[in-house]
Amino acid sequence: MIDHAAVNVRDIDAAKRFYAGALEPLGISMAMETDDFAGFASEKGFHFGIFKREPVGGAHVAFACEDWAKVDAFYDAAIAAGGKDNGAPGLRPHYHENYYGAYVRDADGNNIEAVCQTPQS
Protein backbone atom coordinates (compact mmCIF):
# COMPACT_ATOMS: atom_id res chain seq x y z
CA MET A 1 0.00 0.00 0.00
CA ILE A 2 1.27 3.46 -0.87
CA ASP A 3 1.26 6.07 1.88
CA HIS A 4 2.02 9.00 -0.41
CA ALA A 5 3.59 9.79 -3.78
CA ALA A 6 5.19 12.74 -5.56
CA VAL A 7 6.06 13.71 -9.13
CA ASN A 8 8.60 16.09 -10.63
CA VAL A 9 7.41 19.03 -12.74
CA ARG A 10 8.99 21.81 -14.81
CA ASP A 11 6.57 24.65 -14.01
CA ILE A 12 5.57 24.50 -10.35
CA ASP A 13 2.93 27.25 -10.62
CA ALA A 14 1.17 25.61 -13.58
CA ALA A 15 1.37 22.23 -11.82
CA LYS A 16 -0.15 23.70 -8.64
CA ARG A 17 -3.11 24.98 -10.67
CA PHE A 18 -3.53 21.67 -12.52
CA TYR A 19 -3.40 19.45 -9.43
CA ALA A 20 -5.56 21.79 -7.34
CA GLY A 21 -8.28 21.51 -10.00
CA ALA A 22 -7.83 17.81 -10.77
CA LEU A 23 -7.77 16.63 -7.15
CA GLU A 24 -10.56 18.86 -5.80
CA PRO A 25 -13.34 16.34 -6.67
CA LEU A 26 -11.48 13.74 -4.61
CA GLY A 27 -11.48 15.94 -1.51
CA ILE A 28 -7.73 16.58 -1.84
CA SER A 29 -6.42 20.15 -1.71
CA MET A 30 -3.11 21.97 -1.43
CA ALA A 31 -2.03 21.89 2.20
CA MET A 32 1.48 23.32 2.00
CA GLU A 33 3.71 25.01 -0.52
CA THR A 34 7.16 26.48 -1.02
CA ASP A 35 8.87 27.90 -4.10
CA ASP A 36 9.68 24.40 -5.38
CA PHE A 37 7.14 22.10 -3.67
CA ALA A 38 3.40 21.71 -3.09
CA GLY A 39 1.82 19.10 -0.85
CA PHE A 40 -1.79 17.95 -1.21
CA ALA A 41 -3.88 16.41 1.57
CA SER A 42 -7.39 15.42 2.61
CA GLU A 43 -8.87 15.09 6.07
CA LYS A 44 -7.11 11.72 6.20
CA GLY A 45 -3.66 13.32 5.80
CA PHE A 46 -1.00 13.96 3.19
CA HIS A 47 -1.39 12.13 -0.13
CA PHE A 48 0.60 13.70 -2.91
CA GLY A 49 3.38 16.15 -3.66
CA ILE A 50 4.85 17.95 -6.64
CA PHE A 51 8.48 19.07 -6.84
CA LYS A 52 10.09 21.47 -9.29
CA ARG A 53 13.09 19.35 -10.24
CA GLU A 54 14.54 17.18 -12.99
CA PRO A 55 13.97 14.68 -14.40
CA VAL A 56 10.29 15.21 -15.14
CA GLY A 57 7.57 12.93 -16.49
CA GLY A 58 7.13 9.21 -16.62
CA ALA A 59 5.57 8.68 -13.19
CA HIS A 60 2.27 6.90 -12.61
CA VAL A 61 0.13 7.72 -9.57
CA ALA A 62 -3.35 6.27 -8.90
CA PHE A 63 -5.79 7.88 -6.47
CA ALA A 64 -8.35 5.54 -4.88
CA CYS A 65 -12.01 6.53 -5.19
CA GLU A 66 -14.98 5.10 -3.31
CA ASP A 67 -17.27 5.17 -6.34
CA TRP A 68 -17.33 5.53 -10.10
CA ALA A 69 -18.80 9.04 -9.93
CA LYS A 70 -15.61 10.29 -8.22
CA VAL A 71 -13.53 8.77 -11.03
CA ASP A 72 -15.70 10.57 -13.58
CA ALA A 73 -15.47 13.86 -11.65
CA PHE A 74 -11.68 13.57 -11.39
CA TYR A 75 -11.37 13.01 -15.14
CA ASP A 76 -13.62 15.97 -16.02
CA ALA A 77 -11.81 18.28 -13.58
CA ALA A 78 -8.35 17.16 -14.71
CA ILE A 79 -9.20 17.76 -18.38
CA ALA A 80 -10.70 21.17 -17.50
CA ALA A 81 -7.48 22.00 -15.60
CA GLY A 82 -5.36 21.32 -18.70
CA GLY A 83 -4.65 17.60 -18.50
CA LYS A 84 -4.46 15.44 -21.61
CA ASP A 85 -6.67 12.39 -22.01
CA ASN A 86 -4.82 9.12 -21.51
CA GLY A 87 -7.87 6.88 -21.02
CA ALA A 88 -11.43 8.06 -20.44
CA PRO A 89 -13.39 6.70 -17.46
CA GLY A 90 -14.43 3.12 -17.91
CA LEU A 91 -14.09 -0.47 -16.85
CA ARG A 92 -10.68 -2.07 -17.33
CA PRO A 93 -11.59 -5.79 -17.20
CA HIS A 94 -8.05 -6.79 -18.18
CA TYR A 95 -7.10 -5.80 -14.60
CA HIS A 96 -10.24 -7.28 -13.02
CA GLU A 97 -14.01 -7.14 -13.52
CA ASN A 98 -14.61 -4.19 -11.15
CA TYR A 99 -11.62 -2.01 -12.08
CA TYR A 100 -13.07 1.37 -13.11
CA GLY A 101 -10.44 3.97 -13.88
CA ALA A 102 -9.56 7.14 -15.76
CA TYR A 103 -6.13 8.37 -16.84
CA VAL A 104 -4.86 11.89 -17.52
CA ARG A 105 -1.35 13.11 -18.35
CA ASP A 106 -0.18 16.30 -16.70
CA ALA A 107 1.91 18.90 -18.59
CA ASP A 108 5.10 16.95 -17.81
CA GLY A 109 3.84 13.57 -19.02
CA ASN A 110 3.06 12.04 -15.63
CA ASN A 111 0.17 9.56 -15.86
CA ILE A 112 -2.34 10.40 -13.13
CA GLU A 113 -5.19 7.97 -12.50
CA ALA A 114 -8.33 7.84 -10.41
CA VAL A 115 -9.64 4.33 -9.76
CA CYS A 116 -12.49 2.56 -8.00
CA GLN A 117 -12.07 -1.20 -7.60
CA THR A 118 -15.45 -2.10 -6.17
CA PRO A 119 -18.65 -3.02 -8.00
CA GLN A 120 -21.26 -0.30 -8.38
CA SER A 121 -25.00 -0.78 -8.13
PDB file of N, CA, C and O in Angstrom, residues 49-119:
ATOM      1  N   GLY A  49       2.563  14.956  -3.557  1.00  0.00           N
ATOM      2  CA  GLY A  49       3.382  16.153  -3.658  1.00  0.00           C
ATOM      3  C   GLY A  49       3.891  16.358  -5.068  1.00  0.00           C
ATOM      4  O   GLY A  49       3.983  15.423  -5.862  1.00  0.00           O
ATOM      5  N   ILE A  50       4.201  17.616  -5.377  1.00  0.00           N
ATOM      6  CA  ILE A  50       4.851  17.951  -6.642  1.00  0.00           C
ATOM      7  C   ILE A  50       6.118  18.737  -6.318  1.00  0.00           C
ATOM      8  O   ILE A  50       6.130  19.589  -5.429  1.00  0.00           O
ATOM      9  N   PHE A  51       7.196  18.416  -7.022  1.00  0.00           N
ATOM     10  CA  PHE A  51       8.480  19.072  -6.845  1.00  0.00           C
ATOM     11  C   PHE A  51       8.925  19.691  -8.159  1.00  0.00           C
ATOM     12  O   PHE A  51       8.823  19.046  -9.208  1.00  0.00           O
ATOM     13  N   LYS A  52       9.456  20.891  -8.108  1.00  0.00           N
ATOM     14  CA  LYS A  52      10.089  21.470  -9.286  1.00  0.00           C
ATOM     15  C   LYS A  52      11.519  20.955  -9.296  1.00  0.00           C
ATOM     16  O   LYS A  52      12.379  21.441  -8.548  1.00  0.00           O
ATOM     17  N   ARG A  53      11.756  19.927 -10.130  1.00  0.00           N
ATOM     18  CA  ARG A  53      13.092  19.348 -10.239  1.00  0.00           C
ATOM     19  C   ARG A  53      13.132  18.382 -11.420  1.00  0.00           C
ATOM     20  O   ARG A  53      12.103  17.904 -11.888  1.00  0.00           O
ATOM     21  N   GLU A  54      14.318  18.120 -11.884  1.00  0.00           N
ATOM     22  CA  GLU A  54      14.541  17.185 -12.989  1.00  0.00           C
ATOM     23  C   GLU A  54      14.887  15.819 -12.400  1.00  0.00           C
ATOM     24  O   GLU A  54      15.404  15.740 -11.291  1.00  0.00           O
ATOM     25  N   PRO A  55      14.669  14.753 -13.124  1.00  0.00           N
ATOM     26  CA  PRO A  55      13.972  14.682 -14.404  1.00  0.00           C
ATOM     27  C   PRO A  55      12.463  14.730 -14.194  1.00  0.00           C
ATOM     28  O   PRO A  55      11.974  14.417 -13.113  1.00  0.00           O
ATOM     29  N   VAL A  56      11.737  15.127 -15.227  1.00  0.00           N
ATOM     30  CA  VAL A  56      10.287  15.209 -15.138  1.00  0.00           C
ATOM     31  C   VAL A  56       9.642  14.134 -15.997  1.00  0.00           C
ATOM     32  O   VAL A  56      10.254  13.598 -16.917  1.00  0.00           O
ATOM     33  N   GLY A  57       8.381  13.844 -15.681  1.00  0.00           N
ATOM     34  CA  GLY A  57       7.574  12.926 -16.494  1.00  0.00           C
ATOM     35  C   GLY A  57       7.868  11.467 -16.232  1.00  0.00           C
ATOM     36  O   GLY A  57       8.846  11.096 -15.599  1.00  0.00           O
ATOM     37  N   GLY A  58       6.951  10.652 -16.694  1.00  0.00           N
ATOM     38  CA  GLY A  58       7.130   9.214 -16.617  1.00  0.00           C
ATOM     39  C   GLY A  58       6.574   8.537 -15.387  1.00  0.00           C
ATOM     40  O   GLY A  58       6.548   7.314 -15.318  1.00  0.00           O
ATOM     41  N   ALA A  59       6.111   9.294 -14.401  1.00  0.00           N
ATOM     42  CA  ALA A  59       5.572   8.680 -13.192  1.00  0.00           C
ATOM     43  C   ALA A  59       4.115   8.267 -13.414  1.00  0.00           C
ATOM     44  O   ALA A  59       3.428   8.798 -14.279  1.00  0.00           O
ATOM     45  N   HIS A  60       3.678   7.306 -12.626  1.00  0.00           N
ATOM     46  CA  HIS A  60       2.267   6.904 -12.606  1.00  0.00           C
ATOM     47  C   HIS A  60       1.801   6.904 -11.158  1.00  0.00           C
ATOM     48  O   HIS A  60       2.417   6.278 -10.303  1.00  0.00           O
ATOM     49  N   VAL A  61       0.720   7.647 -10.900  1.00  0.00           N
ATOM     50  CA  VAL A  61       0.134   7.718  -9.567  1.00  0.00           C
ATOM     51  C   VAL A  61      -1.360   7.480  -9.701  1.00  0.00           C
ATOM     52  O   VAL A  61      -2.015   8.089 -10.557  1.00  0.00           O
ATOM     53  N   ALA A  62      -1.917   6.580  -8.878  1.00  0.00           N
ATOM     54  CA  ALA A  62      -3.348   6.275  -8.902  1.00  0.00           C
ATOM     55  C   ALA A  62      -3.970   6.676  -7.569  1.00  0.00           C
ATOM     56  O   ALA A  62      -3.486   6.279  -6.512  1.00  0.00           O
ATOM     57  N   PHE A  63      -5.039   7.459  -7.648  1.00  0.00           N
ATOM     58  CA  PHE A  63      -5.786   7.876  -6.467  1.00  0.00           C
ATOM     59  C   PHE A  63      -7.019   7.000  -6.320  1.00  0.00           C
ATOM     60  O   PHE A  63      -7.796   6.841  -7.259  1.00  0.00           O
ATOM     61  N   ALA A  64      -7.207   6.413  -5.143  1.00  0.00           N
ATOM     62  CA  ALA A  64      -8.346   5.539  -4.875  1.00  0.00           C
ATOM     63  C   ALA A  64      -9.616   6.369  -4.705  1.00  0.00           C
ATOM     64  O   ALA A  64      -9.613   7.410  -4.045  1.00  0.00           O
ATOM     65  N   CYS A  65     -10.692   5.889  -5.296  1.00  0.00           N
ATOM     66  CA  CYS A  65     -12.010   6.528  -5.187  1.00  0.00           C
ATOM     67  C   CYS A  65     -13.012   5.517  -4.661  1.00  0.00           C
ATOM     68  O   CYS A  65     -12.925   4.333  -4.975  1.00  0.00           O
ATOM     69  N   GLU A  66     -13.991   6.006  -3.892  1.00  0.00           N
ATOM     70  CA  GLU A  66     -14.976   5.101  -3.312  1.00  0.00           C
ATOM     71  C   GLU A  66     -16.106   4.755  -4.269  1.00  0.00           C
ATOM     72  O   GLU A  66     -16.851   3.818  -4.024  1.00  0.00           O
ATOM     73  N   ASP A  67     -16.228   5.515  -5.369  1.00  0.00           N
ATOM     74  CA  ASP A  67     -17.273   5.172  -6.336  1.00  0.00           C
ATOM     75  C   ASP A  67     -16.890   5.673  -7.724  1.00  0.00           C
ATOM     76  O   ASP A  67     -15.958   6.453  -7.882  1.00  0.00           O
ATOM     77  N   TRP A  68     -17.623   5.189  -8.713  1.00  0.00           N
ATOM     78  CA  TRP A  68     -17.328   5.526 -10.101  1.00  0.00           C
ATOM     79  C   TRP A  68     -17.563   7.002 -10.388  1.00  0.00           C
ATOM     80  O   TRP A  68     -16.871   7.602 -11.221  1.00  0.00           O
ATOM     81  N   ALA A  69     -18.508   7.627  -9.710  1.00  0.00           N
ATOM     82  CA  ALA A  69     -18.798   9.042  -9.935  1.00  0.00           C
ATOM     83  C   ALA A  69     -17.584   9.910  -9.605  1.00  0.00           C
ATOM     84  O   ALA A  69     -17.323  10.911 -10.280  1.00  0.00           O
ATOM     85  N   LYS A  70     -16.823   9.534  -8.577  1.00  0.00           N
ATOM     86  CA  LYS A  70     -15.615  10.287  -8.222  1.00  0.00           C
ATOM     87  C   LYS A  70     -14.563  10.144  -9.324  1.00  0.00           C
ATOM     88  O   LYS A  70     -13.849  11.105  -9.628  1.00  0.00           O
ATOM     89  N   VAL A  71     -14.456   8.965  -9.907  1.00  0.00           N
ATOM     90  CA  VAL A  71     -13.528   8.765 -11.030  1.00  0.00           C
ATOM     91  C   VAL A  71     -13.923   9.687 -12.181  1.00  0.00           C
ATOM     92  O   VAL A  71     -13.080  10.381 -12.763  1.00  0.00           O
ATOM     93  N   ASP A  72     -15.201   9.712 -12.508  1.00  0.00           N
ATOM     94  CA  ASP A  72     -15.701  10.573 -13.582  1.00  0.00           C
ATOM     95  C   ASP A  72     -15.426  12.047 -13.277  1.00  0.00           C
ATOM     96  O   ASP A  72     -14.988  12.805 -14.150  1.00  0.00           O
ATOM     97  N   ALA A  73     -15.680  12.460 -12.039  1.00  0.00           N
ATOM     98  CA  ALA A  73     -15.475  13.857 -11.647  1.00  0.00           C
ATOM     99  C   ALA A  73     -13.999  14.235 -11.715  1.00  0.00           C
ATOM    100  O   ALA A  73     -13.654  15.342 -12.161  1.00  0.00           O
ATOM    101  N   PHE A  74     -13.120  13.332 -11.280  1.00  0.00           N
ATOM    102  CA  PHE A  74     -11.681  13.573 -11.389  1.00  0.00           C
ATOM    103  C   PHE A  74     -11.299  13.805 -12.845  1.00  0.00           C
ATOM    104  O   PHE A  74     -10.604  14.764 -13.176  1.00  0.00           O
ATOM    105  N   TYR A  75     -11.731  12.919 -13.721  1.00  0.00           N
ATOM    106  CA  TYR A  75     -11.372  13.012 -15.140  1.00  0.00           C
ATOM    107  C   TYR A  75     -11.836  14.348 -15.728  1.00  0.00           C
ATOM    108  O   TYR A  75     -11.051  15.059 -16.369  1.00  0.00           O
ATOM    109  N   ASP A  76     -13.078  14.715 -15.498  1.00  0.00           N
ATOM    110  CA  ASP A  76     -13.615  15.973 -16.017  1.00  0.00           C
ATOM    111  C   ASP A  76     -12.831  17.167 -15.483  1.00  0.00           C
ATOM    112  O   ASP A  76     -12.490  18.090 -16.233  1.00  0.00           O
ATOM    113  N   ALA A  77     -12.546  17.164 -14.188  1.00  0.00           N
ATOM    114  CA  ALA A  77     -11.814  18.276 -13.577  1.00  0.00           C
ATOM    115  C   ALA A  77     -10.374  18.341 -14.077  1.00  0.00           C
ATOM    116  O   ALA A  77      -9.841  19.424 -14.326  1.00  0.00           O
ATOM    117  N   ALA A  78      -9.742  17.183 -14.240  1.00  0.00           N
ATOM    118  CA  ALA A  78      -8.353  17.155 -14.710  1.00  0.00           C
ATOM    119  C   ALA A  78      -8.250  17.655 -16.146  1.00  0.00           C
ATOM    120  O   ALA A  78      -7.334  18.406 -16.485  1.00  0.00           O
ATOM    121  N   ILE A  79      -9.183  17.264 -16.996  1.00  0.00           N
ATOM    122  CA  ILE A  79      -9.201  17.759 -18.377  1.00  0.00           C
ATOM    123  C   ILE A  79      -9.450  19.260 -18.386  1.00  0.00           C
ATOM    124  O   ILE A  79      -8.777  20.017 -19.088  1.00  0.00           O
ATOM    125  N   ALA A  80     -10.401  19.735 -17.582  1.00  0.00           N
ATOM    126  CA  ALA A  80     -10.697  21.168 -17.501  1.00  0.00           C
ATOM    127  C   ALA A  80      -9.498  21.965 -16.989  1.00  0.00           C
ATOM    128  O   ALA A  80      -9.315  23.126 -17.359  1.00  0.00           O
ATOM    129  N   ALA A  81      -8.657  21.332 -16.162  1.00  0.00           N
ATOM    130  CA  ALA A  81      -7.480  21.995 -15.602  1.00  0.00           C
ATOM    131  C   ALA A  81      -6.274  21.933 -16.536  1.00  0.00           C
ATOM    132  O   ALA A  81      -5.197  22.393 -16.177  1.00  0.00           O
ATOM    133  N   GLY A  82      -6.453  21.346 -17.722  1.00  0.00           N
ATOM    134  CA  GLY A  82      -5.364  21.321 -18.702  1.00  0.00           C
ATOM    135  C   GLY A  82      -4.719  19.984 -18.938  1.00  0.00           C
ATOM    136  O   GLY A  82      -3.761  19.881 -19.713  1.00  0.00           O
ATOM    137  N   GLY A  83      -5.201  18.931 -18.289  1.00  0.00           N
ATOM    138  CA  GLY A  83      -4.651  17.600 -18.505  1.00  0.00           C
ATOM    139  C   GLY A  83      -4.999  17.060 -19.879  1.00  0.00           C
ATOM    140  O   GLY A  83      -5.941  17.516 -20.523  1.00  0.00           O
ATOM    141  N   LYS A  84      -4.224  16.094 -20.320  1.00  0.00           N
ATOM    142  CA  LYS A  84      -4.459  15.442 -21.610  1.00  0.00           C
ATOM    143  C   LYS A  84      -5.000  14.036 -21.385  1.00  0.00           C
ATOM    144  O   LYS A  84      -4.479  13.270 -20.570  1.00  0.00           O
ATOM    145  N   ASP A  85      -6.058  13.703 -22.119  1.00  0.00           N
ATOM    146  CA  ASP A  85      -6.675  12.386 -22.014  1.00  0.00           C
ATOM    147  C   ASP A  85      -5.640  11.283 -22.227  1.00  0.00           C
ATOM    148  O   ASP A  85      -4.853  11.329 -23.168  1.00  0.00           O
ATOM    149  N   ASN A  86      -5.656  10.301 -21.349  1.00  0.00           N
ATOM    150  CA  ASN A  86      -4.815   9.115 -21.512  1.00  0.00           C
ATOM    151  C   ASN A  86      -5.641   7.858 -21.246  1.00  0.00           C
ATOM    152  O   ASN A  86      -5.093   6.801 -21.000  1.00  0.00           O
ATOM    153  N   GLY A  87      -6.960   7.995 -21.255  1.00  0.00           N
ATOM    154  CA  GLY A  87      -7.872   6.885 -21.021  1.00  0.00           C
ATOM    155  C   GLY A  87      -9.104   7.358 -20.288  1.00  0.00           C
ATOM    156  O   GLY A  87      -9.077   7.575 -19.081  1.00  0.00           O
ATOM    157  N   ALA A  88     -10.187   7.560 -21.027  1.00  0.00           N
ATOM    158  CA  ALA A  88     -11.434   8.062 -20.437  1.00  0.00           C
ATOM    159  C   ALA A  88     -11.962   7.094 -19.379  1.00  0.00           C
ATOM    160  O   ALA A  88     -11.609   5.905 -19.373  1.00  0.00           O
ATOM    161  N   PRO A  89     -12.831   7.572 -18.492  1.00  0.00           N
ATOM    162  CA  PRO A  89     -13.390   6.697 -17.463  1.00  0.00           C
ATOM    163  C   PRO A  89     -14.067   5.473 -18.064  1.00  0.00           C
ATOM    164  O   PRO A  89     -14.779   5.570 -19.063  1.00  0.00           O
ATOM    165  N   GLY A  90     -13.806   4.348 -17.444  1.00  0.00           N
ATOM    166  CA  GLY A  90     -14.428   3.116 -17.905  1.00  0.00           C
ATOM    167  C   GLY A  90     -13.876   1.905 -17.191  1.00  0.00           C
ATOM    168  O   GLY A  90     -12.888   1.979 -16.462  1.00  0.00           O
ATOM    169  N   LEU A  91     -14.554   0.796 -17.407  1.00  0.00           N
ATOM    170  CA  LEU A  91     -14.089  -0.474 -16.846  1.00  0.00           C
ATOM    171  C   LEU A  91     -12.820  -0.913 -17.561  1.00  0.00           C
ATOM    172  O   LEU A  91     -12.674  -0.728 -18.770  1.00  0.00           O
ATOM    173  N   ARG A  92     -11.922  -1.511 -16.797  1.00  0.00           N
ATOM    174  CA  ARG A  92     -10.676  -2.075 -17.325  1.00  0.00           C
ATOM    175  C   ARG A  92     -10.652  -3.555 -16.920  1.00  0.00           C
ATOM    176  O   ARG A  92      -9.947  -3.952 -15.997  1.00  0.00           O
ATOM    177  N   PRO A  93     -11.466  -4.390 -17.607  1.00  0.00           N
ATOM    178  CA  PRO A  93     -11.586  -5.792 -17.198  1.00  0.00           C
ATOM    179  C   PRO A  93     -10.297  -6.595 -17.347  1.00  0.00           C
ATOM    180  O   PRO A  93     -10.178  -7.665 -16.758  1.00  0.00           O
ATOM    181  N   HIS A  94      -9.336  -6.085 -18.087  1.00  0.00           N
ATOM    182  CA  HIS A  94      -8.049  -6.786 -18.182  1.00  0.00           C
ATOM    183  C   HIS A  94      -7.295  -6.739 -16.847  1.00  0.00           C
ATOM    184  O   HIS A  94      -6.409  -7.548 -16.616  1.00  0.00           O
ATOM    185  N   TYR A  95      -7.652  -5.801 -15.962  1.00  0.00           N
ATOM    186  CA  TYR A  95      -7.101  -5.801 -14.603  1.00  0.00           C
ATOM    187  C   TYR A  95      -7.955  -6.689 -13.707  1.00  0.00           C
ATOM    188  O   TYR A  95      -7.447  -7.597 -13.074  1.00  0.00           O
ATOM    189  N   HIS A  96      -9.248  -6.406 -13.636  1.00  0.00           N
ATOM    190  CA  HIS A  96     -10.236  -7.283 -13.023  1.00  0.00           C
ATOM    191  C   HIS A  96     -11.622  -6.716 -13.314  1.00  0.00           C
ATOM    192  O   HIS A  96     -11.761  -5.577 -13.768  1.00  0.00           O
ATOM    193  N   GLU A  97     -12.663  -7.491 -13.058  1.00  0.00           N
ATOM    194  CA  GLU A  97     -14.011  -7.142 -13.518  1.00  0.00           C
ATOM    195  C   GLU A  97     -14.584  -5.853 -12.928  1.00  0.00           C
ATOM    196  O   GLU A  97     -15.495  -5.259 -13.499  1.00  0.00           O
ATOM    197  N   ASN A  98     -14.070  -5.391 -11.789  1.00  0.00           N
ATOM    198  CA  ASN A  98     -14.611  -4.187 -11.152  1.00  0.00           C
ATOM    199  C   ASN A  98     -13.668  -2.987 -11.211  1.00  0.00           C
ATOM    200  O   ASN A  98     -13.893  -1.990 -10.538  1.00  0.00           O
ATOM    201  N   TYR A  99     -12.608  -3.085 -12.004  1.00  0.00           N
ATOM    202  CA  TYR A  99     -11.617  -2.007 -12.076  1.00  0.00           C
ATOM    203  C   TYR A  99     -12.146  -0.905 -12.980  1.00  0.00           C
ATOM    204  O   TYR A  99     -12.216  -1.051 -14.192  1.00  0.00           O
ATOM    205  N   TYR A 100     -12.531   0.226 -12.381  1.00  0.00           N
ATOM    206  CA  TYR A 100     -13.069   1.369 -13.115  1.00  0.00           C
ATOM    207  C   TYR A 100     -12.101   2.532 -12.923  1.00  0.00           C
ATOM    208  O   TYR A 100     -11.917   3.027 -11.812  1.00  0.00           O
ATOM    209  N   GLY A 101     -11.453   2.939 -14.000  1.00  0.00           N
ATOM    210  CA  GLY A 101     -10.436   3.975 -13.878  1.00  0.00           C
ATOM    211  C   GLY A 101     -10.485   4.992 -14.987  1.00  0.00           C
ATOM    212  O   GLY A 101     -11.143   4.809 -16.013  1.00  0.00           O
ATOM    213  N   ALA A 102      -9.748   6.079 -14.767  1.00  0.00           N
ATOM    214  CA  ALA A 102      -9.557   7.135 -15.759  1.00  0.00           C
ATOM    215  C   ALA A 102      -8.122   7.630 -15.638  1.00  0.00           C
ATOM    216  O   ALA A 102      -7.569   7.696 -14.529  1.00  0.00           O
ATOM    217  N   TYR A 103      -7.533   7.976 -16.778  1.00  0.00           N
ATOM    218  CA  TYR A 103      -6.130   8.369 -16.837  1.00  0.00           C
ATOM    219  C   TYR A 103      -5.981   9.718 -17.539  1.00  0.00           C
ATOM    220  O   TYR A 103      -6.579   9.943 -18.590  1.00  0.00           O
ATOM    221  N   VAL A 104      -5.142  10.580 -16.953  1.00  0.00           N
ATOM    222  CA  VAL A 104      -4.856  11.889 -17.523  1.00  0.00           C
ATOM    223  C   VAL A 104      -3.354  12.146 -17.388  1.00  0.00           C
ATOM    224  O   VAL A 104      -2.765  11.842 -16.348  1.00  0.00           O
ATOM    225  N   ARG A 105      -2.759  12.694 -18.430  1.00  0.00           N
ATOM    226  CA  ARG A 105      -1.350  13.108 -18.350  1.00  0.00           C
ATOM    227  C   ARG A 105      -1.288  14.583 -17.971  1.00  0.00           C
ATOM    228  O   ARG A 105      -2.031  15.402 -18.513  1.00  0.00           O
ATOM    229  N   ASP A 106      -0.394  14.899 -17.039  1.00  0.00           N
ATOM    230  CA  ASP A 106      -0.178  16.301 -16.701  1.00  0.00           C
ATOM    231  C   ASP A 106       0.751  16.919 -17.745  1.00  0.00           C
ATOM    232  O   ASP A 106       1.172  16.251 -18.695  1.00  0.00           O
ATOM    233  N   ALA A 107       1.098  18.186 -17.598  1.00  0.00           N
ATOM    234  CA  ALA A 107       1.913  18.900 -18.588  1.00  0.00           C
ATOM    235  C   ALA A 107       3.309  18.306 -18.746  1.00  0.00           C
ATOM    236  O   ALA A 107       3.961  18.522 -19.764  1.00  0.00           O
ATOM    237  N   ASP A 108       3.767  17.536 -17.756  1.00  0.00           N
ATOM    238  CA  ASP A 108       5.098  16.947 -17.809  1.00  0.00           C
ATOM    239  C   ASP A 108       5.096  15.477 -18.196  1.00  0.00           C
ATOM    240  O   ASP A 108       6.121  14.817 -18.149  1.00  0.00           O
ATOM    241  N   GLY A 109       3.924  14.950 -18.560  1.00  0.00           N
ATOM    242  CA  GLY A 109       3.837  13.569 -19.020  1.00  0.00           C
ATOM    243  C   GLY A 109       3.593  12.545 -17.935  1.00  0.00           C
ATOM    244  O   GLY A 109       3.573  11.348 -18.210  1.00  0.00           O
ATOM    245  N   ASN A 110       3.392  12.977 -16.694  1.00  0.00           N
ATOM    246  CA  ASN A 110       3.065  12.039 -15.626  1.00  0.00           C
ATOM    247  C   ASN A 110       1.650  11.510 -15.839  1.00  0.00           C
ATOM    248  O   ASN A 110       0.745  12.259 -16.181  1.00  0.00           O
ATOM    249  N   ASN A 111       1.464  10.209 -15.668  1.00  0.00           N
ATOM    250  CA  ASN A 111       0.173   9.557 -15.860  1.00  0.00           C
ATOM    251  C   ASN A 111      -0.552   9.496 -14.515  1.00  0.00           C
ATOM    252  O   ASN A 111      -0.159   8.753 -13.617  1.00  0.00           O
ATOM    253  N   ILE A 112      -1.604  10.299 -14.388  1.00  0.00           N
ATOM    254  CA  ILE A 112      -2.337  10.405 -13.132  1.00  0.00           C
ATOM    255  C   ILE A 112      -3.682   9.701 -13.313  1.00  0.00           C
ATOM    256  O   ILE A 112      -4.402   9.965 -14.267  1.00  0.00           O
ATOM    257  N   GLU A 113      -3.996   8.822 -12.393  1.00  0.00           N
ATOM    258  CA  GLU A 113      -5.189   7.968 -12.497  1.00  0.00           C
ATOM    259  C   GLU A 113      -6.079   8.155 -11.276  1.00  0.00           C
ATOM    260  O   GLU A 113      -5.606   8.397 -10.168  1.00  0.00           O
ATOM    261  N   ALA A 114      -7.367   8.010 -11.492  1.00  0.00           N
ATOM    262  CA  ALA A 114      -8.333   7.838 -10.406  1.00  0.00           C
ATOM    263  C   ALA A 114      -8.974   6.485 -10.650  1.00  0.00           C
ATOM    264  O   ALA A 114      -9.308   6.149 -11.781  1.00  0.00           O
ATOM    265  N   VAL A 115      -9.133   5.693  -9.588  1.00  0.00           N
ATOM    266  CA  VAL A 115      -9.641   4.330  -9.755  1.00  0.00           C
ATOM    267  C   VAL A 115     -10.548   3.931  -8.606  1.00  0.00           C
ATOM    268  O   VAL A 115     -10.313   4.277  -7.453  1.00  0.00           O
ATOM    269  N   CYS A 116     -11.602   3.211  -8.961  1.00  0.00           N
ATOM    270  CA  CYS A 116     -12.492   2.556  -7.998  1.00  0.00           C
ATOM    271  C   CYS A 116     -12.449   1.069  -8.343  1.00  0.00           C
ATOM    272  O   CYS A 116     -12.617   0.696  -9.513  1.00  0.00           O
ATOM    273  N   GLN A 117     -12.210   0.235  -7.346  1.00  0.00           N
ATOM    274  CA  GLN A 117     -12.075  -1.196  -7.598  1.00  0.00           C
ATOM    275  C   GLN A 117     -13.171  -2.019  -6.959  1.00  0.00           C
ATOM    276  O   GLN A 117     -13.004  -3.207  -6.701  1.00  0.00           O
ATOM    277  N   THR A 118     -14.313  -1.385  -6.744  1.00  0.00           N
ATOM    278  CA  THR A 118     -15.448  -2.100  -6.172  1.00  0.00           C
ATOM    279  C   THR A 118     -16.635  -2.047  -7.135  1.00  0.00           C
ATOM    280  O   THR A 118     -16.767  -1.077  -7.893  1.00  0.00           O
ATOM    281  N   PRO A 119     -17.480  -3.043  -7.111  1.00  0.00           N
ATOM    282  CA  PRO A 119     -18.647  -3.016  -7.998  1.00  0.00           C
ATOM    283  C   PRO A 119     -19.598  -1.889  -7.614  1.00  0.00           C
ATOM    284  O   PRO A 119     -19.673  -1.499  -6.451  1.00  0.00           O
TER     285      PRO A 119
END
